[in-house]
GROMACS .gro file of C-alpha atoms in nm:
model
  348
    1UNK     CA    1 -10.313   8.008  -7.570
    2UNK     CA    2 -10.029   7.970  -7.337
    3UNK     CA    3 -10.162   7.756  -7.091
    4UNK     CA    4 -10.467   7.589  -7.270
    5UNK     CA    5 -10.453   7.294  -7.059
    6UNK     CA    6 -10.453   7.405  -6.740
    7UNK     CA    7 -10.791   7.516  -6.757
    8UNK     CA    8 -10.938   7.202  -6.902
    9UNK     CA    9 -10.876   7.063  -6.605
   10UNK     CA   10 -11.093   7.250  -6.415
   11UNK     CA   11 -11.383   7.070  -6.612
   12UNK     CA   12 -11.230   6.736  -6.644
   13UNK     CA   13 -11.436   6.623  -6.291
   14UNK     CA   14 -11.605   6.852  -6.353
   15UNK     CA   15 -15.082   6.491  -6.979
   16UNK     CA   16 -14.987   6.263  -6.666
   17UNK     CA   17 -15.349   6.177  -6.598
   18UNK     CA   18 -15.317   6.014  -6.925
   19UNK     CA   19 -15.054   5.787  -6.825
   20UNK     CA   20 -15.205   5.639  -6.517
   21UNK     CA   21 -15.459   5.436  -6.804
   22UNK     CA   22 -15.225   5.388  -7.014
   23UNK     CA   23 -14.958   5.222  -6.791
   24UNK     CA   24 -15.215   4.931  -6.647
   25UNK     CA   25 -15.021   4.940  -6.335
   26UNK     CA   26 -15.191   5.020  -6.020
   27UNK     CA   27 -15.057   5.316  -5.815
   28UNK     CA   28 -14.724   5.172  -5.596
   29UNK     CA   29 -14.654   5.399  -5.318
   30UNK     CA   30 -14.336   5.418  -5.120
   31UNK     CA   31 -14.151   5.259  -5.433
   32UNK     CA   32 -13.874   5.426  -5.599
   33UNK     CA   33 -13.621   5.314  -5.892
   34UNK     CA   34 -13.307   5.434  -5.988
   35UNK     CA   35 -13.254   5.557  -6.362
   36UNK     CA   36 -12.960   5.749  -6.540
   37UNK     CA   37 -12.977   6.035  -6.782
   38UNK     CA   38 -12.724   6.242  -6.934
   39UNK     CA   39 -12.550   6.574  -6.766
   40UNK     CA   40 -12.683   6.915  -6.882
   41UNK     CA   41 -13.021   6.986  -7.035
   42UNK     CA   42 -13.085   6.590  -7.028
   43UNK     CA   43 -13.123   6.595  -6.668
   44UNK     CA   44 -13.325   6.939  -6.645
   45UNK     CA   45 -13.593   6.794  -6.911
   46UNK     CA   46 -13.624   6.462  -6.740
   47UNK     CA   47 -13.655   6.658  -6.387
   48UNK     CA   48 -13.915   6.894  -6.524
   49UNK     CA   49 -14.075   6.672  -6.777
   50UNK     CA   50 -14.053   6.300  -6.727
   51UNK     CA   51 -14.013   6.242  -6.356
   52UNK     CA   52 -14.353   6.404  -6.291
   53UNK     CA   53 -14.519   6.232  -6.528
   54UNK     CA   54 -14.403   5.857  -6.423
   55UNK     CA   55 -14.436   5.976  -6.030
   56UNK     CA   56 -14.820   6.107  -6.137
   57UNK     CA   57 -14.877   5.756  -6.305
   58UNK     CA   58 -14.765   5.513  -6.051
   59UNK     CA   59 -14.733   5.728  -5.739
   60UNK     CA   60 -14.335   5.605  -5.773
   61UNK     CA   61 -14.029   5.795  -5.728
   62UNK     CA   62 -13.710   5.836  -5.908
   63UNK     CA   63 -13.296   5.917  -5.800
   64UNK     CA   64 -13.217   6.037  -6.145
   65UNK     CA   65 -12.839   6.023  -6.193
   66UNK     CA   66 -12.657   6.185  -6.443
   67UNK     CA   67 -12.396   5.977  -6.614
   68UNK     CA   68 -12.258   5.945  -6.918
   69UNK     CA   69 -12.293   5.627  -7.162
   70UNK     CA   70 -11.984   5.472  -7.095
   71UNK     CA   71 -11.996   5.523  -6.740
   72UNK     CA   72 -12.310   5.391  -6.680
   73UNK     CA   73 -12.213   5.042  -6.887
   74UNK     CA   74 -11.940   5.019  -6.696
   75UNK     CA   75 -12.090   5.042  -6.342
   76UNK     CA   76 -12.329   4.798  -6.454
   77UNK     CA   77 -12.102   4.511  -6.551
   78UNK     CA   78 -11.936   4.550  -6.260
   79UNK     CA   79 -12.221   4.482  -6.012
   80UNK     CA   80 -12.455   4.281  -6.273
   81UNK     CA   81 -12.604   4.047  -5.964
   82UNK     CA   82 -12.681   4.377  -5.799
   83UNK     CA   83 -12.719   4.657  -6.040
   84UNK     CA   84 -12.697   5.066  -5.952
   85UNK     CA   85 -12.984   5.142  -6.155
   86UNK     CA   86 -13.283   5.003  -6.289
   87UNK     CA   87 -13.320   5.164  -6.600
   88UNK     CA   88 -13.073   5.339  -6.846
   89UNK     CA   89 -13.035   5.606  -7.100
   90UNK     CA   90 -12.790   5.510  -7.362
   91UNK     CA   91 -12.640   5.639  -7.642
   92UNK     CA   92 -12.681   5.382  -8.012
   93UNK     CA   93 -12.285   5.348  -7.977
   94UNK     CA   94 -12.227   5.170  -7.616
   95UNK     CA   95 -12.580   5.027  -7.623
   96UNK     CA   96 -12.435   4.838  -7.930
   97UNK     CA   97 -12.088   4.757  -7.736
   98UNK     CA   98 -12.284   4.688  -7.446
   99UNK     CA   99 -12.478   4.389  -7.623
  100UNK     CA  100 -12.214   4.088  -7.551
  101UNK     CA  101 -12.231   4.175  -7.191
  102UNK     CA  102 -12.574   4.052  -7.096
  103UNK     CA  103 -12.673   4.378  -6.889
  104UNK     CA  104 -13.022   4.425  -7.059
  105UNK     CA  105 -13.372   4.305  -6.977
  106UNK     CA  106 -13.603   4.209  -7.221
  107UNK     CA  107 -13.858   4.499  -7.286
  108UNK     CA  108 -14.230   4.352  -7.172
  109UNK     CA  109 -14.463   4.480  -7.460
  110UNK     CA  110 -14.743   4.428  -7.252
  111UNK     CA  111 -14.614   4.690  -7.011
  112UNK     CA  112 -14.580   4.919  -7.263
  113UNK     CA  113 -14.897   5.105  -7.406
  114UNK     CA  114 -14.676   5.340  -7.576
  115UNK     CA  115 -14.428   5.114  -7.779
  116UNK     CA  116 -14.738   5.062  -8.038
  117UNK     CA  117 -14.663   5.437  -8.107
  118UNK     CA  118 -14.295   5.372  -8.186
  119UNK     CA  119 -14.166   5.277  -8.523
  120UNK     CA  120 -14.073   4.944  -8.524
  121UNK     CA  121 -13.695   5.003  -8.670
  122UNK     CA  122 -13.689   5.257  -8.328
  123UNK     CA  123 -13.718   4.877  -8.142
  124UNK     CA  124 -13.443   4.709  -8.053
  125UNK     CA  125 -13.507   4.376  -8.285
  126UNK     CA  126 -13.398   4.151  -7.984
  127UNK     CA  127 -13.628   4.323  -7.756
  128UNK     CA  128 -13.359   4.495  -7.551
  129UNK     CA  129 -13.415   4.840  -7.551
  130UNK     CA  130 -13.650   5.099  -7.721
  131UNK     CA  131 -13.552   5.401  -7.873
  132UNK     CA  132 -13.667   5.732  -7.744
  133UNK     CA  133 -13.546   6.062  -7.930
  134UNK     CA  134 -13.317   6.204  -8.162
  135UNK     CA  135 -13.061   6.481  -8.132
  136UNK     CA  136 -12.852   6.679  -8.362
  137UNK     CA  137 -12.485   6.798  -8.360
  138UNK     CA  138 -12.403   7.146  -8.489
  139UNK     CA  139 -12.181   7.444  -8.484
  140UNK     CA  140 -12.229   7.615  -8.149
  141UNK     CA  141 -12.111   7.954  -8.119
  142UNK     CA  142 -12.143   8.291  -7.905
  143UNK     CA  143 -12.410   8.559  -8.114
  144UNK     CA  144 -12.246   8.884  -7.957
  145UNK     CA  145 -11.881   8.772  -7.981
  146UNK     CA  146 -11.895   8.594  -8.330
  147UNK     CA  147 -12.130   8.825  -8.562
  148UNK     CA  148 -12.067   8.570  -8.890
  149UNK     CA  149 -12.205   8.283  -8.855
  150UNK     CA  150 -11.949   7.956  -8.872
  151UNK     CA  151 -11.990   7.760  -9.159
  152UNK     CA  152 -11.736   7.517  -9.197
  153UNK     CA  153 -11.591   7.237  -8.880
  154UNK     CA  154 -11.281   7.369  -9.049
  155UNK     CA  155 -11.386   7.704  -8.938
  156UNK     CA  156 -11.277   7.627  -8.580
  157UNK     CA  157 -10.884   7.615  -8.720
  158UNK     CA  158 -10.939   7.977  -8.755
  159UNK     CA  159 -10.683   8.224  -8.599
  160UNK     CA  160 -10.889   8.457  -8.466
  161UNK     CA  161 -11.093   8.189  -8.260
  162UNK     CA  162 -10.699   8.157  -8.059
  163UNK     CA  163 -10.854   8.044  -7.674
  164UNK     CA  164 -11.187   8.056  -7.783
  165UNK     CA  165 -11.250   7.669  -7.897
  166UNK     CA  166 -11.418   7.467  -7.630
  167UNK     CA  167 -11.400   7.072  -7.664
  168UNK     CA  168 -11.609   6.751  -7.470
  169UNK     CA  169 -11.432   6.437  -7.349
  170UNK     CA  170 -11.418   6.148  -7.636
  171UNK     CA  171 -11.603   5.968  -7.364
  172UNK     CA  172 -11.874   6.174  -7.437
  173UNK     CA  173 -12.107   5.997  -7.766
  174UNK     CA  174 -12.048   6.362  -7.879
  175UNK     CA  175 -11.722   6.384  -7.932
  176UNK     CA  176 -11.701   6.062  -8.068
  177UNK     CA  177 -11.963   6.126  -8.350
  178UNK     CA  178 -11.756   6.467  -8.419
  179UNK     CA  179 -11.450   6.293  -8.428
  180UNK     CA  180 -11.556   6.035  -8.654
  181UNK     CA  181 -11.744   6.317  -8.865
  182UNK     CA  182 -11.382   6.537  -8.874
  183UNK     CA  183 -11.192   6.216  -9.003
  184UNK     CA  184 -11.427   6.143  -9.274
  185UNK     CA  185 -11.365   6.503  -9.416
  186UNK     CA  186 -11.031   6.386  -9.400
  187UNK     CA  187 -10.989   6.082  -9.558
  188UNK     CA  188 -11.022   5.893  -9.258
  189UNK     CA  189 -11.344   5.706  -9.094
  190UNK     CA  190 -11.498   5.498  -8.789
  191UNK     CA  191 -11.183   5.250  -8.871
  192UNK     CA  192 -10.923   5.537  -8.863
  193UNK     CA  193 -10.955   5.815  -8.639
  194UNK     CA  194 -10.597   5.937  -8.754
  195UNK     CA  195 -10.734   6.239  -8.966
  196UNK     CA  196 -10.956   6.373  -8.705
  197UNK     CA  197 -10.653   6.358  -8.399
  198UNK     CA  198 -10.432   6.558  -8.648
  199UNK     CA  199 -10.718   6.814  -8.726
  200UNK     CA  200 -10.801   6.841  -8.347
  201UNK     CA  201 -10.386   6.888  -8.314
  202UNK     CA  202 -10.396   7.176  -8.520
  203UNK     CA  203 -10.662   7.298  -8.344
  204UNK     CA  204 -10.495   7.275  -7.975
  205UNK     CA  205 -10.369   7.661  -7.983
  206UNK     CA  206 -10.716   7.777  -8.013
  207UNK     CA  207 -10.863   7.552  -7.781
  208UNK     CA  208 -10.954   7.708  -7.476
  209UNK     CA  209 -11.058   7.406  -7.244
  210UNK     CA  210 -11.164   7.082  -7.285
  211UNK     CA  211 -11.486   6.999  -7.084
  212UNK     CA  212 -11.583   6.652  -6.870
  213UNK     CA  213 -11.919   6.611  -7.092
  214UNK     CA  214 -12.176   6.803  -7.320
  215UNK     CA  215 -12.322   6.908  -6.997
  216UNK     CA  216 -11.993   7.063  -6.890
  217UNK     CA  217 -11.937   7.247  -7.207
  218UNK     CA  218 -12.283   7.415  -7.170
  219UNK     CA  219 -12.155   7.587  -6.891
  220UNK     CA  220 -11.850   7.684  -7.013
  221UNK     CA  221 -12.059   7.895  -7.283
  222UNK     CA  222 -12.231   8.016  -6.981
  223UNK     CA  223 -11.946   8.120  -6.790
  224UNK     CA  224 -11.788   8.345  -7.101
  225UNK     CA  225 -11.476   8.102  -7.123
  226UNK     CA  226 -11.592   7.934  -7.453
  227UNK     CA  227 -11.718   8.143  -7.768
  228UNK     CA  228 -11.727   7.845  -8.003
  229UNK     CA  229 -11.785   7.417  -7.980
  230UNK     CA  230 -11.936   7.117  -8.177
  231UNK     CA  231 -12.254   7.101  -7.953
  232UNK     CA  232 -12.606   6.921  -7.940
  233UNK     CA  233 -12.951   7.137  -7.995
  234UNK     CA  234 -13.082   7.058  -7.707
  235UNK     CA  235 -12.836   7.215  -7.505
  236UNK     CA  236 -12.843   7.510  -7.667
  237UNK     CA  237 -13.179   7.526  -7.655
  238UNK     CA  238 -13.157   7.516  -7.312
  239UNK     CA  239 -12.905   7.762  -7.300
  240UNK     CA  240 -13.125   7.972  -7.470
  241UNK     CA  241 -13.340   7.976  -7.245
  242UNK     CA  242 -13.110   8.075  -6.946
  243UNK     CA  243 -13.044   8.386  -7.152
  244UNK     CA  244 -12.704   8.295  -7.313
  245UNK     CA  245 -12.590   8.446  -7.658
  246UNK     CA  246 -12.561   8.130  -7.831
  247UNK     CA  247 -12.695   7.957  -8.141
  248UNK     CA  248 -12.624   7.652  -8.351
  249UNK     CA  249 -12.503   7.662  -8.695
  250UNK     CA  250 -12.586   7.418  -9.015
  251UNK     CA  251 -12.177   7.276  -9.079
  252UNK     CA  252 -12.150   7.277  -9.504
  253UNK     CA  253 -12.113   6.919  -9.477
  254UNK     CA  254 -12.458   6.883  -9.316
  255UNK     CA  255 -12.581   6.784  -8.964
  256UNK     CA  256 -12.546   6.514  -8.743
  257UNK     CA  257 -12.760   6.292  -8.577
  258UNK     CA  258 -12.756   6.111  -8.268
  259UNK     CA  259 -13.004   5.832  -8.117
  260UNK     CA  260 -13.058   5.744  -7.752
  261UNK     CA  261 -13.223   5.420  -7.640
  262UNK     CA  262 -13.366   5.311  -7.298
  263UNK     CA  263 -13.347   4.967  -7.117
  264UNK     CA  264 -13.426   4.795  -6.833
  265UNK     CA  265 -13.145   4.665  -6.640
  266UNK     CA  266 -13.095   4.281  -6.583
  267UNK     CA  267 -13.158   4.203  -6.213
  268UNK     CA  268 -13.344   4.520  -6.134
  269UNK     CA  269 -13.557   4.473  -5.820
  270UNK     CA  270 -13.841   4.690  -5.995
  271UNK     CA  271 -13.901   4.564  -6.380
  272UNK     CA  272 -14.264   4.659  -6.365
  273UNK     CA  273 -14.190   5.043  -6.270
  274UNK     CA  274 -13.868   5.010  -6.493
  275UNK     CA  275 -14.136   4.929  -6.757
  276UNK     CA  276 -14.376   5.239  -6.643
  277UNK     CA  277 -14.112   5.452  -6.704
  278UNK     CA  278 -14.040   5.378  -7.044
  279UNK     CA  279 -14.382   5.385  -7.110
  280UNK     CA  280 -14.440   5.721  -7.007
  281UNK     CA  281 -14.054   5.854  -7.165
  282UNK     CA  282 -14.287   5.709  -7.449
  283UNK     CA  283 -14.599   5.887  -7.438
  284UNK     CA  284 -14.713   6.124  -7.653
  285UNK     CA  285 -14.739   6.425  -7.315
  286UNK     CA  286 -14.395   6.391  -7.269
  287UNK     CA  287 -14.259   6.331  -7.603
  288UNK     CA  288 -14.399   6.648  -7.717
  289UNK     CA  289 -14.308   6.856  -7.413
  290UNK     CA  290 -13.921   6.751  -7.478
  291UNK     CA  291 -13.971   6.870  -7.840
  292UNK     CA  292 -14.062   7.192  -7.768
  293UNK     CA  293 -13.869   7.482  -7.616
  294UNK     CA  294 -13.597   7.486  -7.482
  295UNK     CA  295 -13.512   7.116  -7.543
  296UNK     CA  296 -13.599   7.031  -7.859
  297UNK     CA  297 -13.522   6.666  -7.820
  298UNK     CA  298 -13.676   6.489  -8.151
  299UNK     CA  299 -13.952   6.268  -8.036
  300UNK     CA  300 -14.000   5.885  -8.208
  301UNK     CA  301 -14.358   5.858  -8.076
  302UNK     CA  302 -14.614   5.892  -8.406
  303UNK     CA  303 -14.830   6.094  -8.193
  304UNK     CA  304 -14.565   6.373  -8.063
  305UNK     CA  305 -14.538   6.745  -8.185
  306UNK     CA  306 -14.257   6.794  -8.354
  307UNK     CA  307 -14.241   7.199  -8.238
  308UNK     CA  308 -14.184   7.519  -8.461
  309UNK     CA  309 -13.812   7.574  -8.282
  310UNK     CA  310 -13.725   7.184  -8.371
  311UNK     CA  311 -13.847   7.204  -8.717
  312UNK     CA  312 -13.578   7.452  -8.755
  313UNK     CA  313 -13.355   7.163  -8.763
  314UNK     CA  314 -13.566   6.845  -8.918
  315UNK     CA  315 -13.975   6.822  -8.932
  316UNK     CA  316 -13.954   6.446  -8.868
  317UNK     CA  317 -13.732   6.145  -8.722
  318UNK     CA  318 -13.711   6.013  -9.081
  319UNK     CA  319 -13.569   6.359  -9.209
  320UNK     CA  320 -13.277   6.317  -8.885
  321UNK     CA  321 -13.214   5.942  -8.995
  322UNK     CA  322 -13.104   6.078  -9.341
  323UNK     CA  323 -12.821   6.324  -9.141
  324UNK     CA  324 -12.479   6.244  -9.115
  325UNK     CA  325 -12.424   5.980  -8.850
  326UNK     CA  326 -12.216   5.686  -8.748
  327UNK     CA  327 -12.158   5.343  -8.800
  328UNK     CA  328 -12.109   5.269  -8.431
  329UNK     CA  329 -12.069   4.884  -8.520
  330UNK     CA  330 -11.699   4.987  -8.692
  331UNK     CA  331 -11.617   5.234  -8.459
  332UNK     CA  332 -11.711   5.063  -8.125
  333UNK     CA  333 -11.435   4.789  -8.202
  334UNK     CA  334 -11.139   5.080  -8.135
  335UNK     CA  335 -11.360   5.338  -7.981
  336UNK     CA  336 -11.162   5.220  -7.625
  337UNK     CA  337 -10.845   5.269  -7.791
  338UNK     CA  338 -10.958   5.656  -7.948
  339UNK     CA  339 -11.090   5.760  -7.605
  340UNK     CA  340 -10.736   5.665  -7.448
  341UNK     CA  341 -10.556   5.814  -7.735
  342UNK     CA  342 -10.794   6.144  -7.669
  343UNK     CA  343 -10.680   6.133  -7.343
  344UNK     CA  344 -10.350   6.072  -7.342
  345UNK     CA  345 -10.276   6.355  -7.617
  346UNK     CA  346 -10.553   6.595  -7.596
  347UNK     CA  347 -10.633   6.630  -7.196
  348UNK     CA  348 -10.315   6.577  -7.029
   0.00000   0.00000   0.00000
């Protein structure tokens, strides 16, 4: 890899019916919310899946934005009178570091149909936010280029994998849960990072490019200039489905596991329709439809599928919580300080 980062560059910008009962809200017309999701196969299943649905049940419109966790916290603090958006897709990590700053509404219950369907450890215990799926973190890597299977994170330091290695942002809740996952190996943890930088230095001369987002690094498997990445299932389920060579590969130290939570934004001009779409991110129609091909998001609602291509992974939320994951509480304290590090070493 002579020029590795020149080319990361490149990528550094870069049942409805059901739901109208449910939802006790009568139709609004010519009303329309904002609401974030996350780049990539996030903001294909909530165009395909879970803007119809709300729009069917309250005759409401959405602008979806993509944007990633930190982002989206950010923006929000600094217009909190006014806020971009009226609800919010976060990762457990900055919805945690995002407490102290007073951005969240409290969730109305009564709103909410679908919440009775939701574990209650799924709720945020001061009312805040509610979670809605799961994902999980693997080994992605090209079928027709790589014919043996990775098996090992430490597989990736492999010489013959020289310009093939594609990375996300530490932004991204991804990287961060990989990072913290690569120092642990290491002798390191959420508190010291120091392991996984020196393992991802080591890595550098087989990196290939290091991508703005998940999203991002999808399409660098797309475009042939990545064979192998730390990657969630549900973009390469989606990938998949485009007709890419890729699949996702069990690590030997075990999967891991991500959560994403919703919330209604302090000061948002539309709480009730924030509310409605919640509820119907929460129903049953739509939980099942993101479990299933290509997405294979892992639903928290009691009454969603879990599908044959997701079991494949985990046949429940409780067999996901027992995956490797991490303690965002220690990590959120430096995780500021990691991302600049990332930055300043790994994508100059």
């Amino acid at each position: 890899m002579s020029h590795p980062l020149s080319r990361r560059r490149l990528l550094q910008g870069a049942g409805a019916a059901c739901l109208t009962g449910a939802s006790g809200l009568v139709p609004a017309q010519n009303r329309s919310i904002s609401a974030t999701t996350y780049p990539g196969a996030w903001e294909s299943a909530h165009r395909g899946i879970l803007l119809p649905a709300f729009t069917k049940a309250t005759g409401a419109s959405v602008s979806l934005v993509p944007s990633l966790a930190v982002d989206t916290v950010s923006k929000i603090v600094a217009s909190k009178a006014n806020p971009p958006y009226d609800v919010i897709i976060l990762d457990e990590g900055p919805y945690l570091a995002a407490l102290p700053q007073d951005i969240f509404e409290k969730i109305p219950t009564d709103k909410m149909p679908y919440l009775k369907d939701v574990p209650a450890k799924l709720v945020d215990p001061r009312g805040l936010g509610v979670f809605v799926s799961g994902q999980i973190i693997g080994i992605a890597y090209n079928t027709e280029k790589i014919k043996n299977p990775p098996r090992s994170w430490n597989d990736l330091l492999k010489p013959e994998y020289k310009g093939r290695v594609g990375l996300a942002g530490m932004g991204s809740t991804l990287m961060s849960a990989w990072m913290v996952e690569i120092a642990r190996q290491n002798g390191g943890s959420e508190e010291n990072l120091e392991p996984a930088f020196q393992f991802v230095k080591k890595l550098l001369p087989n990196v290939s490019a290091v991508a703005s987002n998940p999203g991002s690094l999808a399409t660098l498997f797309q475009q042939g200039q990545i064979d192998i990445s730390v990657h969630y299932n549900n973009n390469i389920g989606d990938l998949q489905a485009k007709g890419v060579p890729v699949a996702l590969a069990r690590p030997d130290t075990g999967w891991i596991h991500i959560k994403s939570v919703m919330h209604i934004v302090k000061n948002s001009k539309n709480p009730d329709l924030a509310a409605a779409y919640i509820n119907a991110a929460l129903s049953p129609e739509v939980q099942t439809k993101m479990a299933a091909a290509p997405y294979y998001v892992a639903p928290v609602s009691a009454k969603a599928a879990f599908s044959p291509g997701l079991q494949a992974y985990a046949k429940s939320m409780a067999e996901i919580e027992t995956m490797n994951g991490v303690d965002w509480a220690k990590l959120n304290p430096r995780r500021g300080e990691y991302i600049d590090r990332f930055n300043r070493e790994i994508r100059v």
